[in-house]
Coordinates of C-alpha atoms and ligand atoms in Angstrom, one line a residue:
M172 CA -14.6 3.7 25.7
K173 CA -11.2 5.1 26.0
V174 CA -8.7 3.9 23.3
A175 CA -5.0 4.5 22.9
I176 CA -3.4 4.2 19.5
I177 CA 0.4 3.8 19.4
G178 CA 1.9 4.7 16.1
S179 CA 0.1 7.5 14.2
G180 CA 1.0 6.6 10.6
Y181 CA -1.3 5.6 7.7
V182 CA -3.0 2.9 9.8
G183 CA -2.8 4.4 13.4
L184 CA -4.1 7.8 12.4
V185 CA -7.0 6.5 10.3
A186 CA -7.9 3.9 13.0
G187 CA -7.7 6.5 15.8
T188 CA -9.7 9.1 13.9
C189 CA -12.4 6.5 12.9
F190 CA -12.7 5.2 16.4
A191 CA -13.2 8.8 17.6
E192 CA -15.8 9.4 14.8
L193 CA -17.7 6.4 16.3
G194 CA -17.8 8.2 19.7
H195 CA -14.8 6.8 21.5
Q196 CA -12.3 8.9 23.4
V197 CA -9.1 8.4 21.5
V198 CA -5.5 9.5 22.1
C199 CA -3.0 8.8 19.3
V200 CA 0.6 8.5 20.3
D201 CA 3.7 8.8 18.2
N202 CA 7.4 9.1 19.0
D203 CA 8.0 11.3 16.0
E204 CA 7.9 14.8 17.6
R205 CA 7.4 16.6 14.3
K206 CA 4.4 14.4 13.5
V207 CA 2.8 15.1 16.9
T208 CA 3.4 18.8 16.7
A209 CA 1.9 18.9 13.2
L210 CA -1.1 16.9 14.2
K211 CA -1.7 19.1 17.3
S212 CA -1.6 22.2 15.0
G213 CA -4.1 20.7 12.6
V214 CA -1.6 19.6 9.9
I215 CA -2.0 16.1 8.6
P216 CA 1.4 14.5 7.9
I217 CA 0.1 12.1 5.2
Y218 CA -2.2 12.4 2.3
E219 CA -5.4 10.4 2.7
P220 CA -8.7 11.6 1.1
G221 CA -11.2 12.9 3.7
L222 CA -8.8 12.4 6.7
E223 CA -8.1 16.0 7.4
D224 CA -11.7 17.0 7.8
L225 CA -12.4 14.0 10.0
V226 CA -9.4 14.7 12.2
K227 CA -10.4 18.3 12.6
S228 CA -14.0 17.6 13.5
N229 CA -13.1 15.0 16.1
V230 CA -10.4 17.2 17.7
A231 CA -13.0 20.0 17.8
A232 CA -15.5 17.6 19.4
G233 CA -12.9 16.8 22.1
R234 CA -12.8 13.1 21.2
L235 CA -9.3 13.0 19.6
D236 CA -6.0 14.0 20.9
F237 CA -2.3 13.5 20.1
T238 CA 0.7 13.0 22.3
E239 CA 4.2 11.8 22.5
E240 CA 3.6 10.6 26.1
L241 CA 2.5 7.0 26.2
A242 CA 1.6 7.2 29.9
F243 CA -0.9 10.0 29.1
A244 CA -2.6 7.9 26.4
L245 CA -2.7 4.8 28.5
A246 CA -4.2 6.5 31.6
G247 CA -7.7 5.0 31.9
A248 CA -7.6 3.3 28.5
D249 CA -9.6 0.2 27.9
A250 CA -7.6 -0.9 24.9
A251 CA -4.2 0.0 23.4
F252 CA -3.8 -0.6 19.7
I253 CA -0.2 -1.1 18.4
A254 CA 0.0 0.3 14.9
V255 CA 3.7 0.8 14.4
G256 CA 5.6 -0.2 11.3
T257 CA 6.8 -3.8 10.6
P258 CA 9.2 -3.2 7.6
P259 CA 11.5 -5.9 6.3
R260 CA 14.7 -6.4 8.3
V261 CA 17.6 -5.1 6.2
T262 CA 19.8 -8.1 7.1
D263 CA 17.4 -10.9 6.0
G264 CA 14.0 -9.7 4.9
H265 CA 12.1 -11.1 7.9
A266 CA 9.6 -8.6 9.3
D267 CA 11.5 -6.3 11.7
M268 CA 9.7 -6.5 15.0
K269 CA 11.8 -4.1 16.9
Y270 CA 9.2 -1.3 16.8
V271 CA 6.4 -3.6 18.0
Y272 CA 8.5 -5.0 20.8
A273 CA 9.7 -1.6 21.9
V274 CA 6.0 -0.6 22.2
A275 CA 5.3 -3.7 24.2
N276 CA 8.1 -2.9 26.6
A277 CA 7.0 0.7 27.0
I278 CA 3.4 -0.4 27.7
A279 CA 4.6 -2.8 30.3
E280 CA 6.4 0.1 32.0
K281 CA 3.7 2.7 31.6
A282 CA 0.3 1.0 31.9
S283 CA -1.4 1.5 35.2
G284 CA -4.8 -0.1 34.8
D285 CA -6.4 -3.2 33.2
L286 CA -5.7 -3.1 29.5
V287 CA -6.4 -5.1 26.4
V288 CA -3.3 -4.8 24.2
V289 CA -4.1 -5.1 20.5
D290 CA -1.7 -5.9 17.6
K291 CA -3.1 -4.0 14.7
S292 CA 0.3 -3.9 12.9
T293 CA 0.8 -6.8 10.4
V294 CA 2.9 -9.2 12.4
P295 CA 4.3 -12.7 12.0
V296 CA 2.6 -15.6 13.7
G297 CA 3.7 -15.8 17.3
T298 CA 4.1 -12.1 17.8
G299 CA 1.2 -12.0 20.2
D300 CA 2.8 -14.7 22.3
E301 CA 6.0 -12.6 22.4
V302 CA 4.1 -9.4 23.3
E303 CA 2.4 -11.3 26.1
R304 CA 5.7 -12.7 27.3
I305 CA 7.2 -9.2 27.4
L306 CA 4.2 -7.8 29.3
R307 CA 4.3 -10.7 31.8
S308 CA 8.1 -10.6 32.3
K309 CA 8.0 -6.9 33.2
G310 CA 5.5 -7.8 35.9
G311 CA 3.3 -4.7 35.4
N312 CA 0.7 -4.3 38.2
F313 CA -2.3 -4.6 35.9
R314 CA -4.5 -7.1 34.2
F315 CA -3.8 -7.5 30.5
S316 CA -4.7 -9.6 27.5
V317 CA -3.1 -9.6 24.0
V318 CA -5.3 -9.7 20.9
S319 CA -4.6 -9.8 17.2
N320 CA -6.8 -7.5 15.2
P321 CA -5.2 -7.1 11.7
E322 CA -6.1 -4.2 9.6
F323 CA -7.2 -4.5 5.9
L324 CA -7.6 -0.8 4.9
R325 CA -6.3 0.4 1.5
E326 CA -4.5 3.7 1.3
G327 CA -6.5 6.1 -0.8
V328 CA -9.9 4.8 0.4
A329 CA -8.7 4.1 4.0
I330 CA -11.6 5.8 5.8
D331 CA -14.3 4.0 3.9
D332 CA -12.4 0.8 4.3
F333 CA -12.1 1.3 8.0
L334 CA -15.7 2.3 8.6
K335 CA -17.2 -0.2 6.2
P336 CA -14.8 -3.2 6.3
D337 CA -15.5 -6.5 4.6
R338 CA -14.9 -8.1 8.0
I339 CA -13.4 -7.5 11.5
V340 CA -11.1 -10.1 12.7
I341 CA -10.6 -10.6 16.5
G342 CA -7.9 -13.0 17.3
S343 CA -8.3 -14.0 21.0
E344 CA -9.5 -16.8 23.1
D345 CA -9.9 -14.6 26.2
E346 CA -13.6 -13.7 26.9
W347 CA -12.7 -10.4 28.7
A348 CA -10.5 -9.3 25.8
K349 CA -13.1 -10.3 23.2
S350 CA -15.8 -8.4 24.9
V351 CA -13.6 -5.2 25.2
I352 CA -12.7 -5.3 21.5
S353 CA -16.2 -6.2 20.5
K354 CA -17.3 -3.0 22.3
V355 CA -14.7 -0.9 20.6
Y356 CA -16.1 -2.1 17.3
G357 CA -19.6 -2.9 18.4
V358 CA -21.0 0.6 18.0
D359 CA -23.6 1.5 15.4
G360 CA -21.1 2.1 12.5
F361 CA -20.1 -1.6 12.4
K362 CA -23.4 -3.3 13.0
D363 CA -23.7 -5.0 9.6
V364 CA -20.0 -6.1 9.4
P365 CA -19.2 -9.8 9.8
V366 CA -17.0 -10.3 12.9
L367 CA -14.7 -13.3 12.7
H368 CA -13.5 -14.6 16.1
T369 CA -10.3 -16.7 15.7
S370 CA -7.3 -17.8 17.6
R371 CA -4.6 -15.2 17.9
R372 CA -2.3 -17.2 15.6
S373 CA -5.0 -17.6 12.9
A374 CA -5.7 -13.9 12.9
E375 CA -2.0 -13.1 12.5
L376 CA -1.6 -15.6 9.7
L377 CA -4.7 -14.7 7.8
K378 CA -3.6 -11.1 7.3
Y379 CA -0.4 -12.3 5.6
A380 CA -2.3 -14.9 3.6
S381 CA -4.8 -12.3 2.5
N382 CA -2.1 -10.0 1.2
A383 CA -0.1 -12.8 -0.4
F384 CA -3.3 -13.8 -2.3
L385 CA -4.0 -10.3 -3.5
A386 CA -0.3 -10.0 -4.6
M387 CA -0.7 -13.3 -6.5
K388 CA -3.8 -12.0 -8.2
I389 CA -2.0 -8.9 -9.5
T390 CA 1.0 -10.9 -10.5
F391 CA -1.2 -13.5 -12.3
I392 CA -2.9 -10.8 -14.4
N393 CA 0.4 -9.2 -15.2
E394 CA 1.6 -12.4 -16.7
I395 CA -1.6 -12.9 -18.6
A396 CA -1.1 -9.3 -19.9
D397 CA 2.3 -10.4 -21.3
L398 CA 0.6 -13.3 -23.0
C399 CA -2.1 -11.0 -24.4
E400 CA 0.6 -8.9 -26.0
A401 CA 2.1 -11.9 -27.6
V402 CA -1.0 -13.5 -28.9
G403 CA -3.0 -10.4 -29.7
G404 CA -5.6 -10.1 -26.9
D405 CA -6.8 -7.2 -24.8
I406 CA -6.0 -7.7 -21.1
R407 CA -8.9 -5.4 -20.1
D408 CA -11.4 -7.7 -21.8
V409 CA -9.7 -10.8 -20.5
A410 CA -9.7 -9.3 -16.9
N411 CA -13.4 -8.4 -17.2
G412 CA -14.2 -11.8 -18.4
I413 CA -12.3 -13.5 -15.6
G414 CA -13.6 -11.0 -13.0
L415 CA -17.2 -11.5 -13.8
D416 CA -16.9 -15.0 -12.4
S417 CA -18.1 -14.5 -8.8
R418 CA -15.7 -17.1 -7.6
I419 CA -12.8 -14.8 -8.7
G420 CA -14.1 -11.2 -8.7
R421 CA -12.8 -8.2 -10.8
K422 CA -10.7 -6.4 -8.1
F423 CA -6.9 -6.6 -8.2
L424 CA -7.1 -7.7 -11.9
N425 CA -5.7 -4.5 -13.4
A426 CA -2.5 -5.2 -15.2
G427 CA 0.3 -2.8 -14.6
P428 CA 4.0 -2.2 -13.7
G429 CA 4.0 -4.7 -10.7
Y430 CA 2.7 -4.3 -7.2
G431 CA 4.4 -2.0 -4.7
G432 CA 3.5 -0.1 -1.6
S433 CA 4.0 -0.5 2.1
C434 CA 2.3 -3.9 2.4
F435 CA 2.5 -6.5 -0.4
P436 CA 6.2 -6.5 -1.0
K437 CA 7.1 -6.8 2.7
D438 CA 4.2 -9.1 3.6
T439 CA 4.8 -11.6 0.8
L440 CA 8.5 -11.7 1.8
A441 CA 7.6 -12.1 5.5
I442 CA 5.1 -14.9 5.1
S443 CA 7.5 -16.9 2.8
K444 CA 10.3 -16.4 5.4
T445 CA 8.1 -17.4 8.3
A446 CA 7.0 -20.5 6.4
R447 CA 10.6 -21.6 5.8
D448 CA 11.3 -21.2 9.5
Y449 CA 8.5 -23.7 10.1
R450 CA 10.0 -26.0 7.3
V451 CA 7.1 -25.2 4.9
Q452 CA 7.8 -23.8 1.5
L453 CA 5.2 -21.5 -0.1
R454 CA 6.2 -22.0 -3.7
T455 CA 3.4 -19.9 -5.2
V456 CA 4.3 -16.9 -2.9
E457 CA 8.0 -17.2 -3.6
A458 CA 7.2 -17.3 -7.4
V459 CA 5.0 -14.2 -7.0
I460 CA 7.8 -12.3 -5.3
Q461 CA 10.3 -13.3 -8.0
V462 CA 8.0 -12.5 -10.9
N463 CA 7.1 -9.1 -9.5
E464 CA 10.7 -8.2 -8.8
N465 CA 11.7 -9.0 -12.4
R466 CA 8.7 -7.1 -13.7
K467 CA 9.8 -3.8 -12.1
R468 CA 13.1 -3.6 -13.9
A469 CA 11.5 -5.0 -17.1
M470 CA 9.3 -1.9 -17.2
A471 CA 12.4 0.2 -17.8
L472 CA 13.4 -2.2 -20.6
R473 CA 10.0 -1.5 -22.2
V474 CA 10.8 2.2 -22.2
L475 CA 14.2 1.4 -23.7
D476 CA 12.5 -0.7 -26.5
A477 CA 10.0 2.1 -27.2
C478 CA 12.9 4.5 -27.5
N479 CA 14.5 2.3 -30.1
G480 CA 17.0 0.8 -27.7
A481 CA 18.6 3.9 -26.2
V482 CA 17.5 6.7 -23.8
R483 CA 21.0 8.2 -23.3
G484 CA 20.6 12.0 -23.4
K485 CA 16.8 11.7 -23.9
T486 CA 14.2 13.2 -21.6
I487 CA 11.6 10.9 -20.1
A488 CA 8.6 12.3 -18.3
I489 CA 7.2 10.2 -15.5
L490 CA 3.5 10.8 -14.6
G491 CA 2.9 9.4 -11.2
L492 CA 5.4 8.4 -8.5
A493 CA 3.2 7.0 -5.7
F494 CA 2.7 3.2 -5.7
K495 CA -1.0 3.8 -6.4
A496 CA -3.4 6.7 -6.9
D497 CA -4.8 8.8 -4.1
T498 CA -1.8 8.4 -1.7
D499 CA 1.5 10.1 -1.2
D500 CA 3.1 6.8 -0.1
M501 CA 6.3 6.0 -2.0
R502 CA 7.2 2.9 -0.1
D503 CA 8.4 0.2 -2.7
S504 CA 6.7 2.1 -5.5
P505 CA 7.4 0.6 -9.0
S506 CA 8.4 4.2 -10.0
I507 CA 11.6 3.8 -7.9
P508 CA 13.4 1.0 -9.9
L509 CA 12.0 2.5 -13.1
V510 CA 13.5 6.0 -12.5
Q511 CA 16.7 4.4 -11.2
A512 CA 17.1 2.2 -14.3
L513 CA 16.3 5.1 -16.7
Q514 CA 18.9 7.1 -15.0
D515 CA 21.3 4.2 -15.2
F516 CA 20.7 4.1 -19.0
G517 CA 21.5 7.8 -19.3
A518 CA 18.0 9.4 -19.4
H519 CA 17.1 12.8 -18.0
V520 CA 14.0 12.3 -15.8
R521 CA 11.2 14.8 -15.3
A522 CA 8.4 13.8 -13.0
Y523 CA 5.1 14.9 -11.7
D524 CA 2.8 13.4 -9.0
P525 CA -0.1 15.2 -7.4
Q526 CA 0.8 14.2 -3.9
A527 CA 4.0 12.1 -3.6
M528 CA 6.7 14.6 -4.7
A529 CA 7.7 15.6 -1.2
N530 CA 8.3 11.9 -0.3
A531 CA 9.9 11.2 -3.7
G532 CA 12.3 14.1 -3.2
K533 CA 13.8 12.1 -0.3
I534 CA 14.4 9.1 -2.6
F535 CA 15.5 10.4 -6.0
T536 CA 18.4 12.5 -7.0
D537 CA 18.6 14.4 -10.3
V538 CA 14.9 14.2 -11.0
K539 CA 13.3 17.4 -12.1
F540 CA 10.0 17.7 -10.2
C541 CA 7.3 19.5 -12.2
A542 CA 4.2 21.5 -11.6
D543 CA 1.8 19.3 -13.6
A544 CA 1.6 16.7 -16.4
Y545 CA 2.2 19.3 -19.2
D546 CA 5.1 20.8 -17.4
A547 CA 6.7 17.3 -17.0
A548 CA 6.0 16.4 -20.7
S549 CA 7.6 19.7 -21.9
G550 CA 10.4 18.8 -24.2
A551 CA 10.2 15.1 -23.4
D552 CA 11.0 12.3 -25.8
A553 CA 8.6 10.0 -24.1
V554 CA 5.9 10.2 -21.4
V555 CA 5.4 7.2 -19.1
T556 CA 2.3 6.9 -16.9
V557 CA 3.1 5.0 -13.8
T558 CA 0.3 5.8 -11.3
E559 CA -3.4 5.7 -12.2
W560 CA -4.3 9.2 -10.9
T561 CA -7.6 10.5 -12.3
E562 CA -6.0 13.7 -13.5
F563 CA -3.7 11.6 -15.8
K564 CA -6.8 9.8 -17.2
D565 CA -8.4 13.1 -17.8
V566 CA -5.3 14.8 -19.3
N567 CA -5.7 16.7 -22.6
L568 CA -3.8 14.5 -24.9
K569 CA -3.6 17.1 -27.7
K570 CA -2.1 19.6 -25.3
L571 CA 0.3 17.0 -24.0
R572 CA 1.5 16.1 -27.4
K573 CA 2.1 19.7 -28.4
V574 CA 4.6 20.3 -25.6
M575 CA 6.6 17.1 -26.2
R576 CA 9.6 16.7 -28.4
S577 CA 8.4 13.4 -29.9
P578 CA 4.9 11.9 -29.5
L579 CA 5.7 8.7 -27.6
L580 CA 3.3 7.7 -24.9
I581 CA 4.1 4.6 -22.8
D582 CA 1.1 3.8 -20.6
F583 CA 1.8 1.3 -17.7
R584 CA -1.8 1.7 -16.4
N585 CA -3.9 1.4 -19.5
L586 CA -5.4 4.8 -19.0
Y587 CA -6.3 5.6 -22.6
S588 CA -8.2 4.2 -25.5
I589 CA -5.9 3.1 -28.4
D590 CA -8.1 5.0 -30.8
D591 CA -7.9 8.3 -28.9
V592 CA -4.2 8.3 -28.5
R593 CA -3.6 7.3 -32.2
K594 CA -6.1 10.0 -33.3
D595 CA -4.0 12.5 -31.4
G596 CA -0.9 11.4 -33.2
F597 CA 0.9 9.4 -30.5
E598 CA 3.0 6.3 -30.9
Y599 CA 1.4 4.3 -28.0
W600 CA 2.8 1.5 -25.9
S601 CA 0.6 0.0 -23.2
I602 CA 0.2 -3.1 -21.1
G603 CA -1.4 -6.3 -22.3
R604 CA -2.8 -4.8 -25.5
Q605 CA -1.6 -5.1 -29.1
T606 CA -0.4 -1.5 -29.3
D607 CA 3.0 -0.6 -30.6
S608 CA 4.7 -2.6 -27.9
R609 CA 5.4 -5.9 -29.5
P610 CA 5.4 -7.4 -33.0
D611 CA 2.1 -9.2 -33.6
L612 CA 3.1 -12.9 -33.7
S613 CA -0.5 -14.1 -33.7
Q614 CA -0.8 -14.0 -37.5
S615 CA 2.4 -15.7 -38.3
L616 CA 1.9 -18.4 -35.7
A617 CA -1.7 -19.0 -36.9
A618 CA -0.4 -19.4 -40.5
E619 CA 2.1 -22.1 -39.7
Ligands
NAD24 N1 -0.3 1.3 5.2 C1 -1.3 0.4 4.9 O1 -2.0 0.5 4.0 C2 -1.5 -0.7 5.9 C3 -2.7 -1.5 5.8 C4 -2.9 -2.5 6.7 C5 -1.9 -2.8 7.6 N2 -0.8 -2.1 7.7 C6 0.2 -2.5 8.7 O2 0.1 -1.5 9.8 C7 1.3 -1.3 10.4 C8 1.6 0.2 10.3 O3 1.7 0.6 9.0 P1 1.7 2.2 8.6 O4 1.7 2.2 7.1 O5 0.7 2.9 9.3 O6 3.2 2.6 9.1 P2 3.7 4.1 9.2 O7 5.2 4.0 9.1 O8 3.0 5.0 8.4 O9 3.4 4.5 10.7 C9 4.0 3.9 11.9 C10 4.1 5.0 12.9 O10 4.6 4.5 14.1 C11 5.4 5.4 14.8 N3 6.2 4.8 15.8 C12 7.2 3.9 15.6 N4 7.7 3.5 16.8 C13 6.9 4.1 17.8 C14 6.9 4.0 19.2 N5 7.8 3.3 19.9 N6 6.0 4.8 19.8 C15 5.1 5.5 19.1 N7 5.1 5.6 17.8 C16 6.0 4.9 17.1 C17 6.2 6.0 13.6 O11 6.8 7.3 13.9 C18 5.1 6.2 12.5 O12 4.4 7.4 12.6 C19 2.3 -2.1 9.6 O13 2.5 -3.3 10.3 C20 1.6 -2.3 8.3 O14 2.0 -3.5 7.7 C21 -0.6 -1.1 6.9

């Protein structure tokens, strides 16, 4: 089949490359000239493990191409996937649909043959109706149908997630559209994957509901981590105990500095806004947003506490800037409010991230970007781990301690064993464990 992908970012590029890998003829479109030029010359503009090799092999096989010209991508295409961004609107936090609607308008003008138009972007309920209205109002001389096919991949493991998804959701009640999309997915690679056929609106909603639920799971475990610190528990044991319940599952139960990234913050906000427009209040989701927002700034206060209440003039080393490991994505990363607050409190910030420093450089000022963890820690009064990169888990703690001015390790990802860091002479603060972070109230309360 011939497939056009419009928007060649984290989702579009992965989806296009994987569809090509499955044997389809794919053209990825983007209106960012630099991105297309880079892709055409074999340079991948994002960091995603395994993507570069897969792009190269599919380009070499003649199945994958890149262009700025929508008409070129649409010529002869069976399906066009819209994979542009849906960030929060600056004015009110609703999902900003201007990129999706611009693409719908452009498709209406440029499409020349029968086409199934697929919303892969995460979009509010009713977007498919609006895309359909746009296509119809422009009166293009072609048959079309609009489908919602939300994407569930996670950055860092995006290729695996795309090729081996938990489910494929096809939101359409149109038999022709369903059969075209089923063929796009219905090749060998997807044969054991459950396919859920729903209405378009259900498909749109379930993507937001899914992200809201995952954000809630993270926020829940973060609050239980706070309780662990107060009562003297270990959040990793508690999370394991909860997660072994098959009704709950262990994933998304790692306590940390609060969720970030390109999806959860904007999607929790968007679903709560949509709900209110329909006169429904999602109290749990609104609480999740609030708790997570407070947590991000509270992380800086923990650093302050660990530094005896003041960081003015001190040097703080940040290990990890991306919102999670194995990506260069800085969107809504918890490192952003942390670094900002530390600078507000008068700290000098040194930082290292294996992949996200180029993107971080566009956000931060006065941060000294370093060559590796030891370089960042050099002369530091405290080291703070923010992203769970494997190279930070594997860091040589003795070597790290040697280059620091004072041996204070604040671990927002629970990367280390308490015994190991204490053996290496660190004062150690972590999340949800009775380290140095809080006075142990459990004994005094028990005695009363
Ligand atoms: N990133 C994720 O992990 C993830 C996972 C699932 C779903 N999603 C959803 O997928 C959508 C895309 O997310 P992303 O992270 O890939 O965004 P992104 O910002 O990385 O990519 C969007 C791309 O679209 C391009 N673009 C914008 N307008 C265009 C136009 N008119 N024509 C052609 N190209 C255009 C941009 O230049 C950019 O390259 C969002 O709705 C997001 O919520 C993202």
